PDB file of C-alpha atoms in Angstrom:
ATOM      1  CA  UNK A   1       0.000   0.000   0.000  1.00 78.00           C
ATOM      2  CA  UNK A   2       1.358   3.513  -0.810  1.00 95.00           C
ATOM      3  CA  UNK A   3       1.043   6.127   1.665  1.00 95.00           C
ATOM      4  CA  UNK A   4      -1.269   8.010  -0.285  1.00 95.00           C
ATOM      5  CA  UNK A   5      -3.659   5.262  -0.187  1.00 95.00           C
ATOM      6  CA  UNK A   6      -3.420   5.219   3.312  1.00 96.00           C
ATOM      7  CA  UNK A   7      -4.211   9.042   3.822  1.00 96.00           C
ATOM      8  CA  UNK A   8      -7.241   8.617   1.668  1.00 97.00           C
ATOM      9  CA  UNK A   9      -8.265   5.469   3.718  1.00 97.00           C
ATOM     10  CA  UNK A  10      -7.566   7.106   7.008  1.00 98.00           C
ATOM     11  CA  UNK A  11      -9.303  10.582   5.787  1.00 98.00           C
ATOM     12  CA  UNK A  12     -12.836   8.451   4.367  1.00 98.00           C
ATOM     13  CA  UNK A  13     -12.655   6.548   8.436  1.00 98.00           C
ATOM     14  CA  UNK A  14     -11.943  10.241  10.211  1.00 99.00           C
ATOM     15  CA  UNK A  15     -15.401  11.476   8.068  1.00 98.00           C
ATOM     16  CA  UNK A  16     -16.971   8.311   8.510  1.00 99.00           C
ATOM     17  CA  UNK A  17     -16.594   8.656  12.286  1.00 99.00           C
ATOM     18  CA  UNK A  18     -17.390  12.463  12.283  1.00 99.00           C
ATOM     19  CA  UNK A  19     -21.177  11.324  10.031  1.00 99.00           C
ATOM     20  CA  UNK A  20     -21.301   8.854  13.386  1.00 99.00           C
ATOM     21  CA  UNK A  21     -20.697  11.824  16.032  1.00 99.00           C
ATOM     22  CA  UNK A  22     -23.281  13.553  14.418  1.00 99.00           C
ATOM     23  CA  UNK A  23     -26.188  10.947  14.117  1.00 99.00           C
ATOM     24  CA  UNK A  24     -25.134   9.977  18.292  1.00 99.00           C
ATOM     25  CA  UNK A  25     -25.616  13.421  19.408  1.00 99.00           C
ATOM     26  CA  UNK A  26     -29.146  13.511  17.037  1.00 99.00           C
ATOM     27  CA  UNK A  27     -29.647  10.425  18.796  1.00 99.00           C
ATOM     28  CA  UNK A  28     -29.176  11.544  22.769  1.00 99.00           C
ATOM     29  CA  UNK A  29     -31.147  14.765  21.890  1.00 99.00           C
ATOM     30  CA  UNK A  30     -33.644  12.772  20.808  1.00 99.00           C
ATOM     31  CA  UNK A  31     -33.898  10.639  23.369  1.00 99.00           C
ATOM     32  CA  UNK A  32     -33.949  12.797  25.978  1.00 99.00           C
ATOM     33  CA  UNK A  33     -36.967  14.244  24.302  1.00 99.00           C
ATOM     34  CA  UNK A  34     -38.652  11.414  24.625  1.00 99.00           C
ATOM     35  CA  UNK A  35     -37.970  10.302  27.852  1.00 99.00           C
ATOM     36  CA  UNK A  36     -39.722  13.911  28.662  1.00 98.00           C
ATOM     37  CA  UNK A  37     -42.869  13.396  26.446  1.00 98.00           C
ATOM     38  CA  UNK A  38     -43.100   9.958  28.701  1.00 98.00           C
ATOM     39  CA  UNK A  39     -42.371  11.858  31.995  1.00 98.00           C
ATOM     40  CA  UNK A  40     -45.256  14.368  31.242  1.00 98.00           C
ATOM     41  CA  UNK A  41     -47.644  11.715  29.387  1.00 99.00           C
ATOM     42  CA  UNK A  42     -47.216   9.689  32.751  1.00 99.00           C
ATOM     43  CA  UNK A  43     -47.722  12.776  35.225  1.00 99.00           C
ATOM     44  CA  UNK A  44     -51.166  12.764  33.129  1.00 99.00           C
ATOM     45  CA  UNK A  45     -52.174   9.617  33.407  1.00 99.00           C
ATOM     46  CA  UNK A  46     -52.059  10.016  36.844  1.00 98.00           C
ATOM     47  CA  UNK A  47     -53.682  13.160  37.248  1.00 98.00           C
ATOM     48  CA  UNK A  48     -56.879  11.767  35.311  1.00 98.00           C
ATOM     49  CA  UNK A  49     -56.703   8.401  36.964  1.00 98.00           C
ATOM     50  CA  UNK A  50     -56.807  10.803  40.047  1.00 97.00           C
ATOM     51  CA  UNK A  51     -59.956  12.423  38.742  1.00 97.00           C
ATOM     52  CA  UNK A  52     -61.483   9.542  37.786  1.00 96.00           C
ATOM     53  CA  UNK A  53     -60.800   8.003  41.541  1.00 96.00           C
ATOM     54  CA  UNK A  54     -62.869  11.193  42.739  1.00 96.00           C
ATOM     55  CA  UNK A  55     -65.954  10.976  40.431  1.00 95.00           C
ATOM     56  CA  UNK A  56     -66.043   7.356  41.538  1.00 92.00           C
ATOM     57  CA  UNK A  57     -65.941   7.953  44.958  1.00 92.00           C
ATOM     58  CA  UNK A  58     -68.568  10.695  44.679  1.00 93.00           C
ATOM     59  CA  UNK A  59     -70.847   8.769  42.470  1.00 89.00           C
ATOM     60  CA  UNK A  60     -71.482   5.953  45.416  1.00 81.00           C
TER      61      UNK A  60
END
């Protein structure tokens, strides 16, 4: 292998890896938004399972 070739291999695996950071970080971001739609879709749940609770106890 000439050490040309090898720059150009090296240089495609240091953008390759770069393409990866990217898409990771996308990927945390996103999960972390996520995880905070469930957090709040949860609190909600509970809040009208709450509610519900009430009217049932009210309606005996």
């Amino acid at each position: 292998m000439t050490t040309e070739k090898l720059e150009n291999d090296w240089k495609l695996i240091q953008d390759d890896f770069q393409k990866l950071e990217k898409i990771h970080d996308e990927y945390i971001q996103k999960s972390r938004q996520v995880s905070k739609f469930q957090d709040t879709a949860v609190k909600a749940m509970k809040h009208h399972n709450y509610l519900l609770k009430n009217f049932k106890e009210t309606m005996k």
